[in-house]
Short mmCIF file of C-alpha atoms in Angstrom, two decimals:
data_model
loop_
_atom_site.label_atom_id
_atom_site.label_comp_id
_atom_site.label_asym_id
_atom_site.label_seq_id
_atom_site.Cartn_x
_atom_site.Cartn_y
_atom_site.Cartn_z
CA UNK A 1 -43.95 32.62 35.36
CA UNK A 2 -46.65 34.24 34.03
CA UNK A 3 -48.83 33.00 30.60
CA UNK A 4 -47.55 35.83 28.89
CA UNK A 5 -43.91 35.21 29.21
CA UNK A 6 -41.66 33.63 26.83
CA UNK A 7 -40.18 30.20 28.54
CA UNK A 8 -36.81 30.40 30.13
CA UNK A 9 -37.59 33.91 30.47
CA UNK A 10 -38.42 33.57 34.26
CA UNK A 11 -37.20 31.22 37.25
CA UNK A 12 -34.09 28.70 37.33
CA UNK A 13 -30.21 28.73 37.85
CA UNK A 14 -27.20 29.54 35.39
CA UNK A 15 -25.60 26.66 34.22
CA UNK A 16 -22.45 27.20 31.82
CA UNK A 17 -22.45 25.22 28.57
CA UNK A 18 -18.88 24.41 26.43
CA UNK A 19 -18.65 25.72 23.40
CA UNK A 20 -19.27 23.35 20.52
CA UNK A 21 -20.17 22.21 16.84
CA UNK A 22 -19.09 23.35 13.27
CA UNK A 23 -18.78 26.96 12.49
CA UNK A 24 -21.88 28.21 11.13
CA UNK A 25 -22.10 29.99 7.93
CA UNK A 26 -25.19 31.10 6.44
CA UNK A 27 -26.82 29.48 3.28
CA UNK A 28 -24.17 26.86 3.21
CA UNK A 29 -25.60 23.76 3.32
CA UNK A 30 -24.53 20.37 4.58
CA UNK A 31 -25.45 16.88 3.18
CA UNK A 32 -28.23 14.63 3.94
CA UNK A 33 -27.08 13.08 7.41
CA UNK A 34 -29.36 11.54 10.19
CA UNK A 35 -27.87 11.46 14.15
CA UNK A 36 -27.09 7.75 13.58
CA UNK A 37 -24.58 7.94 11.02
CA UNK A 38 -22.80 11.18 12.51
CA UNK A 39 -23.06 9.29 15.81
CA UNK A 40 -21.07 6.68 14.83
CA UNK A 41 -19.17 8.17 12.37
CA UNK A 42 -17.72 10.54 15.69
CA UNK A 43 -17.18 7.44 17.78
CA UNK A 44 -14.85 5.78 14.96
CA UNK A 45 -12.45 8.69 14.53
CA UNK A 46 -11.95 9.52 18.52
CA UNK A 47 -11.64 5.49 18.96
CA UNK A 48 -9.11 5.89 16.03
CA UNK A 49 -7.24 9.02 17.24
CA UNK A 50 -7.18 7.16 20.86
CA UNK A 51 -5.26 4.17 19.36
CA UNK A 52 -3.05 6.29 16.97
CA UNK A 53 -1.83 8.79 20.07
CA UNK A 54 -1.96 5.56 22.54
CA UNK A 55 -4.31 7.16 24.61
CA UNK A 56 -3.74 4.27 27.16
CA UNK A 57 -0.31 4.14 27.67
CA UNK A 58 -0.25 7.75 28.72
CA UNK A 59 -0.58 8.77 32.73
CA UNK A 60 -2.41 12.01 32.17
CA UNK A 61 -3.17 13.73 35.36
CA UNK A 62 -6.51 15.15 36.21
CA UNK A 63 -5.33 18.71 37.16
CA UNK A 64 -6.68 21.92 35.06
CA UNK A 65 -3.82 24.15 34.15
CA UNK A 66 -4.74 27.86 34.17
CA UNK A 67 -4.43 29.62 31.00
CA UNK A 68 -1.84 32.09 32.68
CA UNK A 69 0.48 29.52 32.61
CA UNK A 70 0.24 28.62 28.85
CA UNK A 71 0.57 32.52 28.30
CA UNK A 72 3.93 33.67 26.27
CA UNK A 73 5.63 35.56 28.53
CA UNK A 74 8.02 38.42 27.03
CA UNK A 75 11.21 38.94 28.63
CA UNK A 76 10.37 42.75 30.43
CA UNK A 77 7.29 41.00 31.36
CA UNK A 78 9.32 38.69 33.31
CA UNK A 79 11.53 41.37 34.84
CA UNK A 80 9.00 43.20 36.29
CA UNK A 81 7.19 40.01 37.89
CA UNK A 82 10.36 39.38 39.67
CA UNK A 83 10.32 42.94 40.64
CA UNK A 84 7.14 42.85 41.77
CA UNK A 85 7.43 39.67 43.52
CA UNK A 86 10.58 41.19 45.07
CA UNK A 87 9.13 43.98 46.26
CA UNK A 88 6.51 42.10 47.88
CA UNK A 89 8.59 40.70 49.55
CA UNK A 90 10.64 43.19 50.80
CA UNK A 91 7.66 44.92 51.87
CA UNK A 92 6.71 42.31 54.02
CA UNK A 93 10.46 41.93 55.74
CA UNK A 94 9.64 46.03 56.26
CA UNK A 95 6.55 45.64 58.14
CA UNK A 96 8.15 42.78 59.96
CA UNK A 97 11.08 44.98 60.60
CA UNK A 98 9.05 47.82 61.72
CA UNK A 99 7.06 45.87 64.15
CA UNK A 100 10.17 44.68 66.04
CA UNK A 101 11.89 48.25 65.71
CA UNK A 102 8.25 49.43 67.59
CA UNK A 103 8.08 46.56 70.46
CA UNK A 104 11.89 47.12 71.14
CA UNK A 105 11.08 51.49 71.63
CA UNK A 106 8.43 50.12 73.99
CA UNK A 107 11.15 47.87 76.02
CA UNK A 108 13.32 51.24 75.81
CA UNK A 109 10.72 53.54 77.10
CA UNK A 110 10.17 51.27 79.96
CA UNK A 111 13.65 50.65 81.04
CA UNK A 112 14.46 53.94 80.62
CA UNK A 113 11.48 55.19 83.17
CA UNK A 114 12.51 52.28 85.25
CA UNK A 115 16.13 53.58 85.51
CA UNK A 116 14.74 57.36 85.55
CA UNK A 117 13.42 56.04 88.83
CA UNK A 118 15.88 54.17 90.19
CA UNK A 119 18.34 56.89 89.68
CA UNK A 120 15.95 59.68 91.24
CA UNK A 121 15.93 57.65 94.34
CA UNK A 122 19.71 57.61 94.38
CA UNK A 123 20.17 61.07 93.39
CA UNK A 124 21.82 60.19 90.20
CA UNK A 125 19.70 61.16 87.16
CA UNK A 126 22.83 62.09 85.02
CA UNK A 127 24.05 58.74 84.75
CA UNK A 128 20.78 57.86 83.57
CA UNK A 129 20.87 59.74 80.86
CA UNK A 130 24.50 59.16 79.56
CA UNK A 131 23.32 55.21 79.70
CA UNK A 132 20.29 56.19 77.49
CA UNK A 133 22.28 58.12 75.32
CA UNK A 134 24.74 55.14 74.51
CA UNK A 135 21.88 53.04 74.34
CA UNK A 136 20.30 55.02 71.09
CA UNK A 137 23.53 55.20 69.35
CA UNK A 138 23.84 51.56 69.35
CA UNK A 139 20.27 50.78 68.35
CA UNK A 140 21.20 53.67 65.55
CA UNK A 141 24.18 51.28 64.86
CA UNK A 142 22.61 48.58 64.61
CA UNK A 143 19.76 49.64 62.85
CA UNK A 144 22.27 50.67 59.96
CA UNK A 145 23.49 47.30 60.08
CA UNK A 146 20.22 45.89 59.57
CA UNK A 147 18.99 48.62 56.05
CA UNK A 148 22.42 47.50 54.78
CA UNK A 149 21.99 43.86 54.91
CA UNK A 150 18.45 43.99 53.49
CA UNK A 151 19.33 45.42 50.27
CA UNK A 152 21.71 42.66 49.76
CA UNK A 153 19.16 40.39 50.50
CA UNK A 154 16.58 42.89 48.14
CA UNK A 155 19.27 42.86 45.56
CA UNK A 156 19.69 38.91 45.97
CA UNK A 157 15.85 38.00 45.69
CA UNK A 158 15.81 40.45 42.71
CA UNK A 159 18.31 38.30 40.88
CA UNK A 160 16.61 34.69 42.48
CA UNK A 161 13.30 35.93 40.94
CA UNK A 162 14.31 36.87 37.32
CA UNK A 163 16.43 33.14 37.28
CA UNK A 164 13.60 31.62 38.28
CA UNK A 165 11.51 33.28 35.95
CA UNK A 166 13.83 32.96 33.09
CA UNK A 167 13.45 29.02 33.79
CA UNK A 168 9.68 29.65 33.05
CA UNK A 169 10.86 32.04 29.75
CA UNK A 170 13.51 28.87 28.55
CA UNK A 171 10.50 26.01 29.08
CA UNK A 172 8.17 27.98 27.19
CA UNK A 173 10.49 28.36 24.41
CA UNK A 174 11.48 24.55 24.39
CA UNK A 175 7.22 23.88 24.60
CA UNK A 176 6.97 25.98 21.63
CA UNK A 177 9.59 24.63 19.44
CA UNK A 178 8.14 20.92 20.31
CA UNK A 179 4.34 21.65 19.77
CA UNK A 180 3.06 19.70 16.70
CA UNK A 181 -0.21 18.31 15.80
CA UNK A 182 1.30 14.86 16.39
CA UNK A 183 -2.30 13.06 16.93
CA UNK A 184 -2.89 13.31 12.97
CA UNK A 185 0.96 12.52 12.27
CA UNK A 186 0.82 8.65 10.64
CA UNK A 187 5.04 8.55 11.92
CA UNK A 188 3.69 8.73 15.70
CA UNK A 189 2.43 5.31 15.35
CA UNK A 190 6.17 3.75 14.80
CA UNK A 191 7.46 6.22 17.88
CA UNK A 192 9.17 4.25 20.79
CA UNK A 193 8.07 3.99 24.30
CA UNK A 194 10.51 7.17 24.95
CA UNK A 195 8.59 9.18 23.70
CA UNK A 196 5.35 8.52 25.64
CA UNK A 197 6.53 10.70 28.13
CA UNK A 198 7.06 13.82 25.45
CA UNK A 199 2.95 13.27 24.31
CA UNK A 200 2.28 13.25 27.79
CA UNK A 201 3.89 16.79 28.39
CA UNK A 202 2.21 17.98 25.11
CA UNK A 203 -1.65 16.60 25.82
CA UNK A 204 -0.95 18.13 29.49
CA UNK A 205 0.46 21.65 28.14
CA UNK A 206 -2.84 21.74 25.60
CA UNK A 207 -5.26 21.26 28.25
CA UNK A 208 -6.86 24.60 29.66
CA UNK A 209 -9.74 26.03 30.92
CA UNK A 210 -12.05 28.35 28.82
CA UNK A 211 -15.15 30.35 29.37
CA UNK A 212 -18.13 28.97 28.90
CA UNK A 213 -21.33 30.86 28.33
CA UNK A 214 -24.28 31.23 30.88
CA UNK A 215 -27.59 30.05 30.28
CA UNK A 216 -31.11 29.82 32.25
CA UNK A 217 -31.65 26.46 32.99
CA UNK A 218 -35.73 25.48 33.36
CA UNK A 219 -36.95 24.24 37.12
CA UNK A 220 -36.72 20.34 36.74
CA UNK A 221 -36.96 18.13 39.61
CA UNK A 222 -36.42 14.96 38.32
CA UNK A 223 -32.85 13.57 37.26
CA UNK A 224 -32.39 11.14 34.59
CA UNK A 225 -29.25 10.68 33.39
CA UNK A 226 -27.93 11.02 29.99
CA UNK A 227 -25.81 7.90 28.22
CA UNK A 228 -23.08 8.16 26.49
CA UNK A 229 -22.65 8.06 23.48
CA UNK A 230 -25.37 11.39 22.88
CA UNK A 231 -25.81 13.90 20.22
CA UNK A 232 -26.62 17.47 21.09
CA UNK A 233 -28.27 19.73 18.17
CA UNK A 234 -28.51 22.78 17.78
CA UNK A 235 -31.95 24.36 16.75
CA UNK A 236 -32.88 27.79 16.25
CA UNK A 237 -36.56 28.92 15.72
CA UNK A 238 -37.04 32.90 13.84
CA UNK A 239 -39.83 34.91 13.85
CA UNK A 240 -43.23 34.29 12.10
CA UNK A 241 -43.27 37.80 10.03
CA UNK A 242 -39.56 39.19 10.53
CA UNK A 243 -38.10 35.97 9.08
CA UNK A 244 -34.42 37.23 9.44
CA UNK A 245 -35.50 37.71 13.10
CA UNK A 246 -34.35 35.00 15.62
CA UNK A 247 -36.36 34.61 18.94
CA UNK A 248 -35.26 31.29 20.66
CA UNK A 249 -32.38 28.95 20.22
CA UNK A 250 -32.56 25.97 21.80
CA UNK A 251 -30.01 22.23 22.96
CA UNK A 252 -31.80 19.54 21.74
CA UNK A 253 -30.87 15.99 22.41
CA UNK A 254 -30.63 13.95 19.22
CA UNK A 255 -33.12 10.88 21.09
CA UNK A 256 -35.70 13.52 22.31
CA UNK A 257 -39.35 13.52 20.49
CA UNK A 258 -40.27 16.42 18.26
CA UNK A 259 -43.06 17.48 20.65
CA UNK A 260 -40.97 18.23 23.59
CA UNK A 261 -39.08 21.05 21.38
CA UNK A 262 -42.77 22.00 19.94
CA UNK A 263 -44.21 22.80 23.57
CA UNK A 264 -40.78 25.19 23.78
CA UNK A 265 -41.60 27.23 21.28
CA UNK A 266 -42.71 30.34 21.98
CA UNK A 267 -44.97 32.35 19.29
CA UNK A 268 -47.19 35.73 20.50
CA UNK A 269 -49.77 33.83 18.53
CA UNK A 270 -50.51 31.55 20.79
CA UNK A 271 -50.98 33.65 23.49
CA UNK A 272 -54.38 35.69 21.16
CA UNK A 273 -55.38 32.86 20.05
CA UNK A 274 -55.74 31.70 23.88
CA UNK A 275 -57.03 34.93 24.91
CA UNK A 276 -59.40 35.06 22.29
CA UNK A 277 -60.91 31.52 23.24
CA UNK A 278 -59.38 30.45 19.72
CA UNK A 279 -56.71 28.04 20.50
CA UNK A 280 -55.96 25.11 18.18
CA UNK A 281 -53.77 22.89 19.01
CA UNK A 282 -52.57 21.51 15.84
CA UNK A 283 -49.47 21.95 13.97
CA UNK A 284 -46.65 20.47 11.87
CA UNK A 285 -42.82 20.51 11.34
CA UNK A 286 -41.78 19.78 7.67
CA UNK A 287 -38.30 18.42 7.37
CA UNK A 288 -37.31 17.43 4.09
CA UNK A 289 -39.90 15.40 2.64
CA UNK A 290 -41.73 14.72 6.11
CA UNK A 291 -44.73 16.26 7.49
CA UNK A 292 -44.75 15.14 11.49
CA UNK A 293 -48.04 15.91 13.00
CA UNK A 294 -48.93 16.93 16.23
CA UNK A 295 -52.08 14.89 17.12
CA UNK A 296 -51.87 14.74 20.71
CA UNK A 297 -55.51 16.78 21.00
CA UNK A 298 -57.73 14.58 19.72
CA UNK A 299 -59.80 17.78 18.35
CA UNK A 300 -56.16 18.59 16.53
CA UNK A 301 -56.31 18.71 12.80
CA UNK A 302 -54.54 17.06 9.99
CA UNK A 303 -53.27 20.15 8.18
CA UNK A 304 -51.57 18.01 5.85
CA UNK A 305 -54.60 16.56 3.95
CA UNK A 306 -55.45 19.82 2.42
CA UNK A 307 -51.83 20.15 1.17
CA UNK A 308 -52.08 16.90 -0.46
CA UNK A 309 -54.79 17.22 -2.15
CA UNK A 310 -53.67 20.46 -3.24
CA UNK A 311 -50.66 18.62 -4.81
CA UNK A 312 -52.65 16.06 -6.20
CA UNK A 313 -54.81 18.75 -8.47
CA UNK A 314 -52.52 21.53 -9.43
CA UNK A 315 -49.19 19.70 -9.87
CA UNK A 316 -48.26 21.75 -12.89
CA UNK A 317 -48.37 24.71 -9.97
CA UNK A 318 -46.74 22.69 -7.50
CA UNK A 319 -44.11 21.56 -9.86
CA UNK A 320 -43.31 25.23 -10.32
CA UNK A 321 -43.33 25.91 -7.05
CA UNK A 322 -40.33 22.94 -6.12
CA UNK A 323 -38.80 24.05 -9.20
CA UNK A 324 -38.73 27.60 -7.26
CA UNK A 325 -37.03 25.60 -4.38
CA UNK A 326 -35.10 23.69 -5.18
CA UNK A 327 -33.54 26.37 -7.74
CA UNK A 328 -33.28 29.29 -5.30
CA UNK A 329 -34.57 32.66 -5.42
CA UNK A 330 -31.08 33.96 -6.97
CA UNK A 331 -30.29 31.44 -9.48
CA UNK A 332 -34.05 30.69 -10.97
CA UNK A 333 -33.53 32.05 -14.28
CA UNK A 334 -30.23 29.74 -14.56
CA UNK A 335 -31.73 26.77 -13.30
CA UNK A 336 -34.83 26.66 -14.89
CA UNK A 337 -33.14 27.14 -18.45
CA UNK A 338 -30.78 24.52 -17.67
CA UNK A 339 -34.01 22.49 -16.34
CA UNK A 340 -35.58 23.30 -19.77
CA UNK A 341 -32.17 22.07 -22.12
CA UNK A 342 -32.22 19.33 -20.06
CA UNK A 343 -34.21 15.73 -21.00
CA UNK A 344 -34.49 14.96 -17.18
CA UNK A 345 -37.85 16.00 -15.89
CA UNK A 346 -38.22 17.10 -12.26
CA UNK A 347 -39.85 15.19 -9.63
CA UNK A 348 -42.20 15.90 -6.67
CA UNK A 349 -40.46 14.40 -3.84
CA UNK A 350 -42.95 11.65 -2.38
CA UNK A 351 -43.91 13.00 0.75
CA UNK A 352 -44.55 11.18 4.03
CA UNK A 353 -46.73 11.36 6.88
CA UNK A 354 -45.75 10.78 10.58
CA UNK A 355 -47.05 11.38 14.30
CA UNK A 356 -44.53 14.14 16.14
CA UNK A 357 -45.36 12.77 19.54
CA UNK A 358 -43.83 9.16 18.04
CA UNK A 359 -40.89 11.01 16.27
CA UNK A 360 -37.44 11.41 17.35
CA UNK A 361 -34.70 13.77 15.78
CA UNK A 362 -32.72 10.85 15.49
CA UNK A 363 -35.64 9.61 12.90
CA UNK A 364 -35.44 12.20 10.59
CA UNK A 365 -32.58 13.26 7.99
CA UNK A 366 -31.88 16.36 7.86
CA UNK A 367 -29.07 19.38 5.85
CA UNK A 368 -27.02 21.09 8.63
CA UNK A 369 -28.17 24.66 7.92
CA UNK A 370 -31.00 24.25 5.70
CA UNK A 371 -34.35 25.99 6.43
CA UNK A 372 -37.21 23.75 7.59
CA UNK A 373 -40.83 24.73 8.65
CA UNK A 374 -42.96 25.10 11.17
CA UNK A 375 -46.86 25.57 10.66
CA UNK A 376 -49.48 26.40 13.84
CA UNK A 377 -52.65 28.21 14.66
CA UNK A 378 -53.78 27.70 10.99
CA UNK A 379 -51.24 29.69 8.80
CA UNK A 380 -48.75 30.67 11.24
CA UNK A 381 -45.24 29.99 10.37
CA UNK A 382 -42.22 29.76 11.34
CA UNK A 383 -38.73 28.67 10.28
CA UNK A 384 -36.40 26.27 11.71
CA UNK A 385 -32.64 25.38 11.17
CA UNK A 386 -30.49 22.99 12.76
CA UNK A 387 -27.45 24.65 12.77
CA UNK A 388 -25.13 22.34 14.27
CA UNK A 389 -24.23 18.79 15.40
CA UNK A 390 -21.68 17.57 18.06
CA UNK A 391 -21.31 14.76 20.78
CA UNK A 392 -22.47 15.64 24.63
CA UNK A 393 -19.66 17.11 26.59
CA UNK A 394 -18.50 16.28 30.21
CA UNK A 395 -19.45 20.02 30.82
CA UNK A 396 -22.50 19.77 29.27
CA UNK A 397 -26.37 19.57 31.45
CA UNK A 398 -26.00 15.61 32.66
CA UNK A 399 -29.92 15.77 33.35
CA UNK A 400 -31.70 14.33 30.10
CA UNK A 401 -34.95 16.32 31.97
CA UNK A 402 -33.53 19.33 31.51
CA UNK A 403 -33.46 19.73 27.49
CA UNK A 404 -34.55 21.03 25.56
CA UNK A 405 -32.66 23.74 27.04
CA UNK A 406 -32.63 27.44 26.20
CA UNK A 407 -29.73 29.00 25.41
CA UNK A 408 -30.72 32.58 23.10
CA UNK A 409 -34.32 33.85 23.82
CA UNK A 410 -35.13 37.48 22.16
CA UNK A 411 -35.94 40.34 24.48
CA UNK A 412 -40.10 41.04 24.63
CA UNK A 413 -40.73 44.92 23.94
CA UNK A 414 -43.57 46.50 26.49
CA UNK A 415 -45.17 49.12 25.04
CA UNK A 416 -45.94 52.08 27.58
CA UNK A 417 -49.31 53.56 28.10
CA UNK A 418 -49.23 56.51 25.48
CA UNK A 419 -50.96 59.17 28.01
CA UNK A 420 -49.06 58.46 30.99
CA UNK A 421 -46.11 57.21 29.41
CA UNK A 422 -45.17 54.97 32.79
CA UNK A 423 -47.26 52.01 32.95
CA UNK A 424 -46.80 48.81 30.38
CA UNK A 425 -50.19 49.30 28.09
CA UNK A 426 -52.83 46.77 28.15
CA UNK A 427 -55.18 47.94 26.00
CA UNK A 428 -55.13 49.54 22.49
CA UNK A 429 -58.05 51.36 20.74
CA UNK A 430 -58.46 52.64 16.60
CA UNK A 431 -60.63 55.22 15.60
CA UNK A 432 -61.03 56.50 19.06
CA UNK A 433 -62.11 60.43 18.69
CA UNK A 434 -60.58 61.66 22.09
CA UNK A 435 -57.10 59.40 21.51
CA UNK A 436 -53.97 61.63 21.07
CA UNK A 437 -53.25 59.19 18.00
CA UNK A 438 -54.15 56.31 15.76
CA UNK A 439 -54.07 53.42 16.98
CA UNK A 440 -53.43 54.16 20.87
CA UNK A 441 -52.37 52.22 23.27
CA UNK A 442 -53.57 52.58 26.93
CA UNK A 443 -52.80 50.96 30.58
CA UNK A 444 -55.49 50.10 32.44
CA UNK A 445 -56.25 52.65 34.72
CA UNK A 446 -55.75 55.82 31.77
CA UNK A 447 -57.95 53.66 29.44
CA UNK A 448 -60.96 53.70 32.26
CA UNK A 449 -60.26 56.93 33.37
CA UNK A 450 -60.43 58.86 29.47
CA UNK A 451 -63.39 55.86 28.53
CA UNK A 452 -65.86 55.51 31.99
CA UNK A 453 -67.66 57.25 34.04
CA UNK A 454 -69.62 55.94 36.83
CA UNK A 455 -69.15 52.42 35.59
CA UNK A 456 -70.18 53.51 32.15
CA UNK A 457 -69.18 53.75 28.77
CA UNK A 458 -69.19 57.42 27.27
CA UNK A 459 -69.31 56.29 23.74
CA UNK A 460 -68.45 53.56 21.55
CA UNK A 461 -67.86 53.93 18.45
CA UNK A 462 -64.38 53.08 18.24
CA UNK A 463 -62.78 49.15 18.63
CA UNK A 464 -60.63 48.34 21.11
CA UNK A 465 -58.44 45.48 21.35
CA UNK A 466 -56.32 43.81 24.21
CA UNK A 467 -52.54 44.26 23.50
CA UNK A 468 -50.14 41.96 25.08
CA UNK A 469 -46.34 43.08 23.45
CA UNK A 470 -44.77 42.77 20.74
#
């Protein structure tokens, strides 16, 4: 992979993941929750459900049932299968038939040159022929015969197939009239032991397989297993100017340090920062009321200290600011009028200080939903939401190496050289006199070619710039 490609972008397998979490809704927010408490609060109510359905007293078999079979099948619908089935099968007893019809011509054509021969030495070829001739009208006979009692065996396998598929049609019905959502009924508890064998027929008929979507799973060689109980987030990262703009989504395990999600992120930043010999290494996530550092580099700065000072002399400003906040951009008028009728006076939150490298999801609380930052290269920044919560699956990556893992990563836009209009462009120049346009952007070998001669530059007075996409 090369340094200017996103990550995930490049090498590894497809994995499918299951489906999973709350449905998402925009700018709804939920409570203050940490992984702990939704961790055990999950573990309580399947614990709970077990004992109310009696999870152990039922013999549930291990067998995936297709989703064709929990398909409502219409009556024509089960016509025509047994028609089709029928068919098949008479097709087959056809080509069966034929092949035997063939082989016993072949037996025919040989007696019938064996007797041709016998009879020429004899003299006698017209009782040859008269024994042929009877011979034909009998295989004609019997060939009748045959076409007459294969369409009473058509006709009977037509009737066989729509009986047995009206079974199908009648246990369908009966499945539909008996389906319930009898896990949350409170009279299941006070069911006899009879009826352990009708839950087992309904968990068993509401197990099926689903699709699951693909993703690119990174190259990791080492396996270390996951433990159960384990909470998977959800966190998606959107772009650092076009802020409705998302660029990477991301499976985050809820025991998993901050930094290993930080390293995943991808921001074009980086990469000119890099390039231009620039790079800084620091950065923050604010969640809540927490900044977590990166201070792995021990050149990394504290970007937080200029913040609180900041705070600590102009905290009439930064009181308007939270006001601003916490209000919303909508409802600011409203709030801050009620805020101003009000006797209660609004509060800084007291902000914290911690190391990302030492800080685990599971650490933090956090709003399902809510928008969170993230700060690098100085003033570059990003926003964050966690948009969902849910226990590991059984279909889920087993490999705790393997996460975070990427499941959404935007598409990178090339430019193309604007002479040639074929190559990806690599360099782009303003104020250039002999450019077609303003700004331009070039590929290597146009740029040299409209720029150089003999290894030198024809003029300069006009900046040029290394692009690397957008």
């Amino acid at each position: 992979m090369s340094a200017m490609e996103p990550p995930g972008i490049g090498g590894g397998q497809n994995i499918s993941i299951p489906h999973g979490g709350p449905i998402y809704s925009p700018h709804m927010l939920g409570r203050l929750t940490r992984v702990s408490e939704f961790e055990s609060s999950v573990v309580e109510q399947l614990q709970n459900l077990k004992a109310e359905i009696g999870w152990d007293s039922l013999d549930i078999s291990d067998d995936e049932i297709c989703v064709n079979d929990l398909k409502i099948i219409k009556e024509e619908d089960l016509v025509n299968r047994a028609f089709e089935e029928a068919l098949k099968d008479a097709q087959l007893k056809e080509n069966i038939a034929q092949k035997s019809q063939e082989q016993s011509c072949q037996r025919l054509e040989g007696g019938k040159d064996t007797l041709v021969t016998c009879g020429s030495s004899t003299g006698a070829p017209r009782d040859v022929k008269k024994t042929v001739s009877n011979d034909n009208v009998s295989e004609k006979r019997e060939r009748k015969r045959r076409v007459n009692r294969e369409t009473v065996n058509l006709e009977e396998g037509y009737v066989a197939k729509v009986r047995e598929l009206a079974k199908i049609k009648q246990k369908q019905d009966e499945d539909k009239t008996a389906a319930r959502l009898h896990s949350f009924n409170s009279s299941c508890r006070n069911q006899s032991a009879a009826s352990s064998q009708i839950k087992n027929d309904k968990l068993t008929s509401l197990k099926s397989t689903s699709f699951s979507p693909k993703v690119r799973s990174s190259k990791t060689p080492e396996q270390v297993p996951v433990h159960f109980p384990e909470v998977i987030l959800c966190l998606e990262v959107y772009h650092n100017r076009r802020t409705w703009s998302k660029t990477q989504e991301f499976l985050v395990l809820g025991r998993q340090f901050l930094t290993e999600v930080r390293d995943m992120i991808y921001c074009l930043t980086d990469e000119i920062m890099k390039k231009a010999g620039k790079h800084d290494a620091s950065g923050y996530f604010l969640v809540e009321d927490v900044f977590c550092n990166d201070t792995r580099d021990p050149y990394a700065i504290d970007y937080c200290q200029p913040i609180f000072k900041w705070l600590e002399h102009s905290r009439n400003v930064a009181l308007e600011k939270w006001e601003f906040i916490v209000a919303g951009e909508q409802q600011q008028h409203q709030k801050r009028k009620a805020f101003l009728d009000s006797n209660e006076k609004l509060q800084l939150p007291h902000f914290k200080v911690v190391d990302m490298q030492k800080t685990r999801f599971c650490d933090l609380g956090f709003r399902l939903g809510a928008g969170y930052l993230y700060c690098h290269q100085g003033d570059c920044k990003h926003l964050i939401v966690i948009r969902d919560m849910r226990l590991i699956h059984p279909e889920d990556v087993q490999n705790r190496a393997a996460y975070p893992l990427i499941t959404f990563q935007s598409k990178v836009r090339f430019r193309k050289c604007s002479v040639c209009n074929i190559y990806k462009a690599t360099k782009v120049t303003v104020d250039d006199k002999w450019a077609q346009e303003n700004p331009c952007y070039f590929c290597e070998l146009c740029y040299y070619m409209l720029h150089y001669a003999d290894g030198s530059l024809l003029y300069s007075d006009f900046s040029v710039y290394d692009y690397l996409h957008e």
